[in-house]
Structures are given as structure tokens and as C-alpha cells.
mmCIF file of C-alpha atoms in Angstrom:
data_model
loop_
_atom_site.group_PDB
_atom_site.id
_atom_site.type_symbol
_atom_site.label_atom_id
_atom_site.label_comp_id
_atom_site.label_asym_id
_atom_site.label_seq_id
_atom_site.Cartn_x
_atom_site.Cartn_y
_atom_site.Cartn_z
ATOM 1 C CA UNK W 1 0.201 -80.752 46.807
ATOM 2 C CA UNK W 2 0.717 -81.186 42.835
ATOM 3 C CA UNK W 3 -3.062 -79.760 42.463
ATOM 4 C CA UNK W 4 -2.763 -76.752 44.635
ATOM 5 C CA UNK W 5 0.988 -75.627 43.058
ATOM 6 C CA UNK W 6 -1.098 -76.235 39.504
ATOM 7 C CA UNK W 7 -4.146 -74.393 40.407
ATOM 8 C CA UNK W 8 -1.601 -71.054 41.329
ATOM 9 C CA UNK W 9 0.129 -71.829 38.423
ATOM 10 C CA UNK W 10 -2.914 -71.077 36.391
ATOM 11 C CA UNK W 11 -4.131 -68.131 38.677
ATOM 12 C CA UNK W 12 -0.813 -66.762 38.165
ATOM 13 C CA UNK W 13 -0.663 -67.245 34.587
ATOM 14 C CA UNK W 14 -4.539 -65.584 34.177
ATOM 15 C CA UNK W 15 -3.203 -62.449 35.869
ATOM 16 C CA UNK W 16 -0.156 -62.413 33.696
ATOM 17 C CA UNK W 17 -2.660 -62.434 30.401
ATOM 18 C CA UNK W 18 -4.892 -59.991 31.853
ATOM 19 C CA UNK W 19 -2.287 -57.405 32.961
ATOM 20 C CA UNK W 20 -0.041 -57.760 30.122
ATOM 21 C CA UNK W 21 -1.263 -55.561 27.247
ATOM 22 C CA UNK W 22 -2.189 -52.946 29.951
ATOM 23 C CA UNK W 23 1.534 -52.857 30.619
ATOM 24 C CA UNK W 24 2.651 -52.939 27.000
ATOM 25 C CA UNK W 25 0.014 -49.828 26.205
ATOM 26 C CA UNK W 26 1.860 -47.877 29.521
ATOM 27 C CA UNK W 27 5.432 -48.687 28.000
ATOM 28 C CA UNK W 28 4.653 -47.977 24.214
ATOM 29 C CA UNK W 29 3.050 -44.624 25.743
ATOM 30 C CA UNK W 30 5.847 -43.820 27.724
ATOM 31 C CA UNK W 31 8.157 -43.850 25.019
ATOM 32 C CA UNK W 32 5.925 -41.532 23.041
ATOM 33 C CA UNK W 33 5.340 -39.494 25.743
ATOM 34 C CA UNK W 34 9.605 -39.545 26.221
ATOM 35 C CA UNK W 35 9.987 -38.656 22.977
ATOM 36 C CA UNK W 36 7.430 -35.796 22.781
ATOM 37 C CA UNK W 37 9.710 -34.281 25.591
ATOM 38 C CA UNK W 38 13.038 -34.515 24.298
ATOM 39 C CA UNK W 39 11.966 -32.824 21.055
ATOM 40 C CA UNK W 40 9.961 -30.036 22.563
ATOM 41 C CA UNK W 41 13.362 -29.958 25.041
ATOM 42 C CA UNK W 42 15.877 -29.777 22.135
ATOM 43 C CA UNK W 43 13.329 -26.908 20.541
ATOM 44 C CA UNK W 44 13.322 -25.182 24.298
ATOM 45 C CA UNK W 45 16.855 -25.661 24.787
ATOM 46 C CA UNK W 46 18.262 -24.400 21.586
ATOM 47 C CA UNK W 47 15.849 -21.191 21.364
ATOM 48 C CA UNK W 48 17.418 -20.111 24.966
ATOM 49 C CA UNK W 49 20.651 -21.305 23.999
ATOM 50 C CA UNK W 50 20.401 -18.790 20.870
ATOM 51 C CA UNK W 51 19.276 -16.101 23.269
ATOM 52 C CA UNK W 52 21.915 -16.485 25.955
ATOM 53 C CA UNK W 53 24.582 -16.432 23.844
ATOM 54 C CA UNK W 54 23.604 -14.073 21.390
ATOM 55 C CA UNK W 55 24.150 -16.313 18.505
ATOM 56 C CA UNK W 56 22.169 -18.384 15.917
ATOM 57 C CA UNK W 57 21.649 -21.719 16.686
ATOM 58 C CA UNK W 58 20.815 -24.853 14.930
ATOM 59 C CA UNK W 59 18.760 -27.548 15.750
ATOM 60 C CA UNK W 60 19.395 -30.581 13.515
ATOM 61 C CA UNK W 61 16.807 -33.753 13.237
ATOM 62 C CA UNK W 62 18.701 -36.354 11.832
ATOM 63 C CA UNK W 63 16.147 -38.939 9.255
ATOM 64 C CA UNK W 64 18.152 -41.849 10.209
ATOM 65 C CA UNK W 65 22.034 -42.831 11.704
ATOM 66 C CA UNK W 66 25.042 -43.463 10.289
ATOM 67 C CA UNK W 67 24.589 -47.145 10.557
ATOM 68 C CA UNK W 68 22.023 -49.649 10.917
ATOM 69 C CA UNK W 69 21.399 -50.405 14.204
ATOM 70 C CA UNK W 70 19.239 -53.859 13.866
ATOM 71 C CA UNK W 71 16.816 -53.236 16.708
ATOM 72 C CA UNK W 72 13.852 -52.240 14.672
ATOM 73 C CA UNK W 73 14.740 -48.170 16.219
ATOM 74 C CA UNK W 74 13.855 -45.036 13.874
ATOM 75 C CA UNK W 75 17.140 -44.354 14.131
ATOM 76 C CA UNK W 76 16.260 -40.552 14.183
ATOM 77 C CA UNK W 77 18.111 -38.247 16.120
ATOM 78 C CA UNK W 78 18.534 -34.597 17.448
ATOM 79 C CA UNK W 79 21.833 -32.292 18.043
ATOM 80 C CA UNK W 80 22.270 -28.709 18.420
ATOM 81 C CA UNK W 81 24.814 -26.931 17.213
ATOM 82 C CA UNK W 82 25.739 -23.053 17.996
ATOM 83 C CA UNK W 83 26.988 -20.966 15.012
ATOM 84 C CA UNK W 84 30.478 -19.005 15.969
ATOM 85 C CA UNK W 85 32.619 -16.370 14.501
ATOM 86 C CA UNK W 86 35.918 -18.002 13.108
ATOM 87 C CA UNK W 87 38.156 -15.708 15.252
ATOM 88 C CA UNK W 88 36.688 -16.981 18.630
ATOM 89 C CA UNK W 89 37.423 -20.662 18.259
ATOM 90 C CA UNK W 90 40.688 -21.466 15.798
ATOM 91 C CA UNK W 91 39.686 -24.702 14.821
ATOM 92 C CA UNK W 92 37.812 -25.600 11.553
ATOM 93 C CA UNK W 93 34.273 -27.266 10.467
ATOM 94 C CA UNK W 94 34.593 -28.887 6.919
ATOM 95 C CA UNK W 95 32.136 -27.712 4.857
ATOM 96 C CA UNK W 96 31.612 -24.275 6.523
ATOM 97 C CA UNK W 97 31.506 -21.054 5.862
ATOM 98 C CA UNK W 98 34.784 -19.354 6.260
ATOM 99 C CA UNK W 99 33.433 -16.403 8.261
ATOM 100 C CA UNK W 100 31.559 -18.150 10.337
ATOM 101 C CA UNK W 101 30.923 -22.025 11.261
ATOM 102 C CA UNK W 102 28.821 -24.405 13.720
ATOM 103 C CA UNK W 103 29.946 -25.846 16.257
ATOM 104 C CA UNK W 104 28.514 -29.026 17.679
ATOM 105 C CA UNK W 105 26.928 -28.296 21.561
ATOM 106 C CA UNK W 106 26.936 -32.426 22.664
ATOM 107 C CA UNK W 107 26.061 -35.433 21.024
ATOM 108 C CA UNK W 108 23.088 -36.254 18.855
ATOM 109 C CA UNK W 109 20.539 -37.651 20.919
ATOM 110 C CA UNK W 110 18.474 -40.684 19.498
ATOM 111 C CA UNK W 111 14.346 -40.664 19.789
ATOM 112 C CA UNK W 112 13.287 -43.976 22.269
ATOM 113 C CA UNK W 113 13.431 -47.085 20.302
ATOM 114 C CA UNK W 114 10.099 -47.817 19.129
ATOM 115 C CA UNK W 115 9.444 -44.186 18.083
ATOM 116 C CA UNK W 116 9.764 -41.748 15.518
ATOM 117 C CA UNK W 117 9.058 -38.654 13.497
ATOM 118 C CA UNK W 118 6.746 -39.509 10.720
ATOM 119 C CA UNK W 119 8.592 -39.100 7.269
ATOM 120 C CA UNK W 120 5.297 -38.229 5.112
ATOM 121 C CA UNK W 121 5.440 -34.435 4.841
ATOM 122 C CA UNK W 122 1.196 -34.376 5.642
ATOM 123 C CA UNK W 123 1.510 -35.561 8.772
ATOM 124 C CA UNK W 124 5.201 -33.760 9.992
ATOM 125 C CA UNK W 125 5.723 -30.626 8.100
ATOM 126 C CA UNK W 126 9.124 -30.972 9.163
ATOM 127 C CA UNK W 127 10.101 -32.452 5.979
ATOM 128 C CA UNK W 128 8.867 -29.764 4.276
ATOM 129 C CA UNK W 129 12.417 -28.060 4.663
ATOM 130 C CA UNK W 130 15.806 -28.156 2.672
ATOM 131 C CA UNK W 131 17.085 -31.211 3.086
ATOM 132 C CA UNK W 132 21.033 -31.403 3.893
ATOM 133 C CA UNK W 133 23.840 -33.661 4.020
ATOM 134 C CA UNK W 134 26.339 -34.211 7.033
ATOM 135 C CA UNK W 135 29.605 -36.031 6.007
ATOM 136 C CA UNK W 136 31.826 -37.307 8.236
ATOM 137 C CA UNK W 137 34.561 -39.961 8.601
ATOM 138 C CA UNK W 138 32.023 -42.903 9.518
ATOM 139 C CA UNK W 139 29.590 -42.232 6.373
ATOM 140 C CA UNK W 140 26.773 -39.234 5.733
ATOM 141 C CA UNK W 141 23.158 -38.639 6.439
ATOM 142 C CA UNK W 142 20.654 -36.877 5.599
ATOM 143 C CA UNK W 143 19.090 -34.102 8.648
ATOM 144 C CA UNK W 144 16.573 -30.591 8.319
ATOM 145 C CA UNK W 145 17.513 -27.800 10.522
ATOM 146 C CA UNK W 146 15.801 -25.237 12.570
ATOM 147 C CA UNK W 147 17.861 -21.812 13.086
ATOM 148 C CA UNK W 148 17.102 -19.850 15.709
ATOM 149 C CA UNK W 149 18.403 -16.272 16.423
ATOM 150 C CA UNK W 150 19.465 -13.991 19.174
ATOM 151 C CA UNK W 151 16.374 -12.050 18.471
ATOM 152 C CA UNK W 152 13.656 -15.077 19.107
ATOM 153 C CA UNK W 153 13.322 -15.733 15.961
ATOM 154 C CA UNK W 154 13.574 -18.885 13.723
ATOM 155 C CA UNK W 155 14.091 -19.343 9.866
ATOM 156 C CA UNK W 156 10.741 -21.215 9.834
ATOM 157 C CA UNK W 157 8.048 -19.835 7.067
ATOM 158 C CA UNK W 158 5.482 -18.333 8.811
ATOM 159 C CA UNK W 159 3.097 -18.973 6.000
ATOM 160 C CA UNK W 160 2.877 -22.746 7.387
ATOM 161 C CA UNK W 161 1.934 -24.763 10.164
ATOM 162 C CA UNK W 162 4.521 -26.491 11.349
ATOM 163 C CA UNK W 163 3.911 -29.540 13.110
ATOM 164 C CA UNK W 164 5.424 -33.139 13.711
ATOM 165 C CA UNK W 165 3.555 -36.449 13.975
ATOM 166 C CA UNK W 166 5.546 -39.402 16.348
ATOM 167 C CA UNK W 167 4.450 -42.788 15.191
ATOM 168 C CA UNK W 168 5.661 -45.753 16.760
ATOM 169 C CA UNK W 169 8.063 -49.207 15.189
ATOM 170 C CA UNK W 170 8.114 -52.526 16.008
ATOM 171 C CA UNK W 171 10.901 -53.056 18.810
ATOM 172 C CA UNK W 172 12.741 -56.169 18.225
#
């Protein structure tokens, strides 16, 4: 009957309420979680990349992309790149040293939309280093870079902590 379909109608809609910001807490910490990994990956990745192939290696986080994207994302990004003698691969890098150049080693990769790296130096130290400029054909942006070397080593002060804080945006 009318009543019956009505009273699971309500039932249905109480659980709904009830369950919902559960399920929003286990997404929004999934993507932070997600995001804690792929940066600790990239850092992971690029030290044993460095170490396998006997070369520095650079570990670029990007502060935002080359265009707006509209979704309410950080926009922040991560790409390694793998530093090469100019007599082992003839092409050239703009901008890069003629004895020596970097060669990009995949795509950036984008943090989870919703999430990114802080961009007040107290709370991600990461900001703390040189900022640079990447130009390309689409536009420029602004990234800090981690070298590592063949030896374990990074170009990292030790005289600091260095640390990162992930805070999460409004997903449209």
C-alpha cells in the first residue's frame, strides 16, 4: 500500500542521513591517504631510480598546472626526471646545461582532487627551496626539486626538517 512504500521511503532515507558523512569521512581519507602514497612513492621511486642508474635524479613538485582545471583540484603535481650526459641521448632540453640535461622519466602525476601540499612554508618545508620555472609550449609554472644522487644522497639541507603537510579542497 501507499503507507507501507512511504514508511520504507523514510526508513530508507534515515539510513541514507545516518551513513552518509561516515562515507564522505572514508572518501576524503582515502584521498589523503592516496596522496600520502604517491608522494612517499615518487620520493622511493626516484632515490632507487638515482641508484640504479648511477645518475642524479630529480624529483619535481609542481605548485599548480599549466591550466585551470575548474574542479576545485590543487592542481599540484609530481614528475621525475633523470639527469643524462649529452653524448648518450642526441636530442636537446631547452634551458639545459650543455654538458649535461634532464630528461623527463613519464608524465607528471597530479595529487587526488580534493588534496594538496600545503603552500605555507611552516607547515611544508618544501617551499623552503629555490623556486624554478618550467616553460614550455602550453605556458610555464612554477615547481621545487629534490636531487638525488648515485651515492644516496639528496641536495636537501641537513640543517632542517623537512616535512610536508596535505590539506584537503573543496571538490566541486
Amino acid at each position: 500500500t501507499l503507507l507501507e512504500a512511504v514508511l520504507v521511503m523514510g526508513i530508507l532515507i534515515l539510513i541514507v542521513s545516518l551513513t552518509l558523512p561516515a562515507m564522505l569521512s572514508a572518501i576524503q581519507a582515502t584521498r589523503l591517504t592516496s596522496a600520502g602514497e604517491l608522494i612517499s612513492g615518487k620520493l622511493v621511486e626516484a632515490q632507487g631510480l638515482a641508484l640504479t642508474f648511477s645518475s642524479d635524479v630529480e624529483l619535481r613538485v609542481y605548485k599548480s598546472p599549466l591550466h585551470e582545471s575548474g574542479d576545485g583540484s590543487s592542481g599540484q603535481s609530481l614528475q621525475i626526471f633523470q639527469m643524462v650526459e649529452n653524448n648518450v641521448v642526441p636530442e636537446t632540453t631547452e634551458g639545459q646545461a650543455s654538458l649535461a640535461r634532464l630528461i623527463p622519466m613519464g608524465d607528471p602525476e597530479p595529487l587526488p582532487a580534493g588534496v594538496g601540499i600545503s603552500t605555507h612554508v611552516e607547515f611544508s618545508s618544501l617551499w623552503n627551496l629555490p623556486a624554478q620555472e618550467e616553460k614550455t609550449h602550453d605556458g610555464s609554472r612554477e615547481y621545487v626539486a629534490i636531487r638525488f644522487r648515485p651515492d644516496g644522497s639528496t641536495d636537501l639541507t641537513e640543517a632542517q626538517a623537512w616535512h610536508l603537510t596535505l590539506i584537503e579542497y573543496p571538490v566541486i
